mmCIF file with all atom_site columns, C-alpha atoms in Angstrom:
data_model
loop_
_atom_site.group_PDB
_atom_site.id
_atom_site.type_symbol
_atom_site.label_atom_id
_atom_site.label_alt_id
_atom_site.label_comp_id
_atom_site.label_asym_id
_atom_site.label_entity_id
_atom_site.label_seq_id
_atom_site.pdbx_PDB_ins_code
_atom_site.Cartn_x
_atom_site.Cartn_y
_atom_site.Cartn_z
_atom_site.occupancy
_atom_site.B_iso_or_equiv
_atom_site.pdbx_formal_charge
_atom_site.auth_seq_id
_atom_site.auth_comp_id
_atom_site.auth_asym_id
_atom_site.auth_atom_id
_atom_site.pdbx_PDB_model_num
ATOM 1  C CA . ILE A 1 1  ? -36.463 73.775  53.186 1.00 37.00 ? 15 ILE A CA 1
ATOM 2  C CA . VAL A 1 2  ? -33.733 76.361  52.736 1.00 43.00 ? 16 VAL A CA 1
ATOM 3  C CA . TYR A 1 3  ? -33.839 78.523  49.606 1.00 46.00 ? 17 TYR A CA 1
ATOM 4  C CA . ASN A 1 4  ? -30.633 78.480  47.595 1.00 50.00 ? 18 ASN A CA 1
ATOM 5  C CA . PRO A 1 5  ? -30.377 81.080  44.800 1.00 49.00 ? 19 PRO A CA 1
ATOM 6  C CA . CYS A 1 6  ? -27.781 79.057  42.911 1.00 55.00 ? 20 CYS A CA 1
ATOM 7  C CA . THR A 1 7  ? -29.776 75.843  42.478 1.00 53.00 ? 21 THR A CA 1
ATOM 8  C CA . THR A 1 8  ? -31.991 77.126  39.696 1.00 51.00 ? 22 THR A CA 1
ATOM 9  C CA . ILE A 1 9  ? -29.024 77.877  37.436 1.00 50.00 ? 23 ILE A CA 1
ATOM 10 C CA . ASP A 1 10 ? -26.606 75.606  35.544 1.00 53.00 ? 24 ASP A CA 1
ATOM 11 C CA . SER A 1 11 ? -23.944 74.896  38.185 1.00 51.00 ? 25 SER A CA 1
ATOM 12 C CA . SER A 1 12 ? -21.107 75.214  35.666 1.00 53.00 ? 26 SER A CA 1
ATOM 13 C CA . MET A 1 13 ? -21.992 78.888  35.316 1.00 52.00 ? 27 MET A CA 1
ATOM 14 C CA . VAL A 1 14 ? -22.285 79.707  39.023 1.00 54.00 ? 28 VAL A CA 1
ATOM 15 C CA . HIS A 1 15 ? -19.992 80.676  41.873 1.00 62.00 ? 29 HIS A CA 1
ATOM 16 C CA . GLU A 1 16 ? -21.685 80.482  45.257 1.00 74.00 ? 30 GLU A CA 1
ATOM 17 C CA . GLU A 1 17 ? -20.201 82.242  48.256 1.00 83.00 ? 31 GLU A CA 1
ATOM 18 C CA . VAL A 1 18 ? -21.244 82.631  51.878 1.00 89.00 ? 32 VAL A CA 1
ATOM 19 C CA . ILE A 1 19 ? -20.340 85.951  53.470 1.00 92.00 ? 33 ILE A CA 1
ATOM 20 C CA . THR A 1 20 ? -20.098 86.313  57.245 1.00 95.00 ? 34 THR A CA 1
ATOM 21 C CA . TYR A 1 21 ? -21.475 89.703  58.282 1.00 96.00 ? 35 TYR A CA 1
ATOM 22 C CA . THR A 1 22 ? -21.462 91.311  61.720 1.00 97.00 ? 36 THR A CA 1
ATOM 23 C CA . VAL A 1 23 ? -24.633 93.251  62.462 1.00 96.00 ? 37 VAL A CA 1
ATOM 24 C CA . GLU A 1 24 ? -24.032 96.954  63.075 1.00 96.00 ? 38 GLU A CA 1
ATOM 25 C CA . SER A 1 25 ? -26.084 99.701  64.671 1.00 97.00 ? 39 SER A CA 1
ATOM 26 C CA . GLY A 1 26 ? -29.051 100.608 62.480 1.00 95.00 ? 40 GLY A CA 1
ATOM 27 C CA . ASP A 1 27 ? -28.973 97.366  60.487 1.00 95.00 ? 41 ASP A CA 1
ATOM 28 C CA . THR A 1 28 ? -32.146 95.541  59.569 1.00 94.00 ? 42 THR A CA 1
ATOM 29 C CA . VAL A 1 29 ? -32.404 92.330  57.621 1.00 93.00 ? 43 VAL A CA 1
ATOM 30 C CA . THR A 1 30 ? -33.965 94.275  54.747 1.00 94.00 ? 44 THR A CA 1
ATOM 31 C CA . LYS A 1 31 ? -31.122 96.816  54.693 1.00 95.00 ? 45 LYS A CA 1
ATOM 32 C CA . ILE A 1 32 ? -28.515 94.049  54.734 1.00 95.00 ? 46 ILE A CA 1
ATOM 33 C CA . ALA A 1 33 ? -30.288 92.153  51.929 1.00 93.00 ? 47 ALA A CA 1
ATOM 34 C CA . ASN A 1 34 ? -30.452 95.325  49.823 1.00 93.00 ? 48 ASN A CA 1
ATOM 35 C CA . LYS A 1 35 ? -26.779 96.108  50.502 1.00 93.00 ? 49 LYS A CA 1
ATOM 36 C CA . TYR A 1 36 ? -25.701 92.705  49.171 1.00 90.00 ? 50 TYR A CA 1
ATOM 37 C CA . GLY A 1 37 ? -28.359 92.437  46.449 1.00 89.00 ? 51 GLY A CA 1
ATOM 38 C CA . VAL A 1 38 ? -29.896 89.263  47.868 1.00 91.00 ? 52 VAL A CA 1
ATOM 39 C CA . LYS A 1 39 ? -33.311 88.157  49.096 1.00 91.00 ? 53 LYS A CA 1
ATOM 40 C CA . ILE A 1 40 ? -34.063 87.985  52.802 1.00 92.00 ? 54 ILE A CA 1
ATOM 41 C CA . ASP A 1 41 ? -34.272 84.194  52.334 1.00 89.00 ? 55 ASP A CA 1
ATOM 42 C CA . ASP A 1 42 ? -30.546 84.249  51.444 1.00 90.00 ? 56 ASP A CA 1
ATOM 43 C CA . ILE A 1 43 ? -29.656 85.452  54.951 1.00 92.00 ? 57 ILE A CA 1
ATOM 44 C CA . VAL A 1 44 ? -29.119 82.849  57.653 1.00 91.00 ? 58 VAL A CA 1
ATOM 45 C CA . VAL A 1 45 ? -29.259 83.824  61.314 1.00 90.00 ? 59 VAL A CA 1
ATOM 46 C CA . PRO A 1 46 ? -27.778 81.272  63.745 1.00 85.00 ? 60 PRO A CA 1
ATOM 47 C CA . SER A 1 47 ? -30.642 81.840  66.204 1.00 84.00 ? 61 SER A CA 1
ATOM 48 C CA . GLY A 1 48 ? -33.079 80.854  63.458 1.00 86.00 ? 62 GLY A CA 1
ATOM 49 C CA . ASN A 1 49 ? -35.160 83.994  63.980 1.00 89.00 ? 63 ASN A CA 1
ATOM 50 C CA . ILE A 1 50 ? -34.538 86.362  61.063 1.00 87.00 ? 64 ILE A CA 1
ATOM 51 C CA . ASN A 1 51 ? -36.598 89.069  62.808 1.00 86.00 ? 65 ASN A CA 1
ATOM 52 C CA . ASN A 1 52 ? -34.406 89.081  65.905 1.00 89.00 ? 66 ASN A CA 1
ATOM 53 C CA . ILE A 1 53 ? -30.903 90.352  65.122 1.00 93.00 ? 67 ILE A CA 1
ATOM 54 C CA . HIS A 1 54 ? -28.716 92.391  67.444 1.00 93.00 ? 68 HIS A CA 1
ATOM 55 C CA . ILE A 1 55 ? -25.581 94.506  67.126 1.00 95.00 ? 69 ILE A CA 1
ATOM 56 C CA . GLY A 1 56 ? -22.593 92.166  67.075 1.00 96.00 ? 70 GLY A CA 1
ATOM 57 C CA . ASP A 1 57 ? -24.512 89.113  65.832 1.00 94.00 ? 71 ASP A CA 1
ATOM 58 C CA . LYS A 1 58 ? -22.770 87.187  63.058 1.00 95.00 ? 72 LYS A CA 1
ATOM 59 C CA . ILE A 1 59 ? -25.099 86.293  60.216 1.00 95.00 ? 73 ILE A CA 1
ATOM 60 C CA . TYR A 1 60 ? -24.457 84.495  56.952 1.00 95.00 ? 74 TYR A CA 1
ATOM 61 C CA . ILE A 1 61 ? -25.355 85.773  53.491 1.00 94.00 ? 75 ILE A CA 1
ATOM 62 C CA . ARG A 1 62 ? -25.502 83.422  50.504 1.00 88.00 ? 76 ARG A CA 1
ATOM 63 C CA . THR A 1 63 ? -24.519 85.118  47.266 1.00 84.00 ? 77 THR A CA 1
ATOM 64 C CA . CYS A 1 64 ? -24.477 83.758  43.754 1.00 72.00 ? 78 CYS A CA 1
ATOM 65 C CA . ASP A 1 65 ? -22.391 85.071  40.856 1.00 62.00 ? 79 ASP A CA 1
ATOM 66 C CA . ILE A 1 66 ? -23.407 83.968  37.377 1.00 55.00 ? 80 ILE A CA 1
ATOM 67 C CA . TYR A 1 67 ? -20.741 83.648  34.717 1.00 53.00 ? 81 TYR A CA 1
ATOM 68 C CA . GLU A 1 68 ? -21.900 84.384  31.215 1.00 53.00 ? 82 GLU A CA 1
ATOM 69 C CA . THR A 1 69 ? -20.424 82.427  28.373 1.00 51.00 ? 83 THR A CA 1
ATOM 70 C CA . HIS A 1 70 ? -20.183 83.867  24.893 1.00 47.00 ? 84 HIS A CA 1
ATOM 71 C CA . ALA A 1 71 ? -19.921 81.649  21.852 1.00 47.00 ? 85 ALA A CA 1
ATOM 72 C CA . LYS A 1 72 ? -17.245 82.639  19.376 1.00 49.00 ? 86 LYS A CA 1
ATOM 73 C CA . THR A 1 73 ? -18.315 83.013  15.774 1.00 48.00 ? 87 THR A CA 1
#
């Protein structure tokens, strides 16, 4: 099961995006997650091993923007 941060929210209020990121020197999965404001579960590594990333690897980060609606009075 893959965690999707957008599935728990009304889909009409959500914009989901997948960012391709190239791992750089000094990166860790935790640092990357913090940089993008996501959970580690939102990062997908093609090798399948989230604990084994290397400089130059392309990983995928799922982000979720929530649009707020305001009722007019």
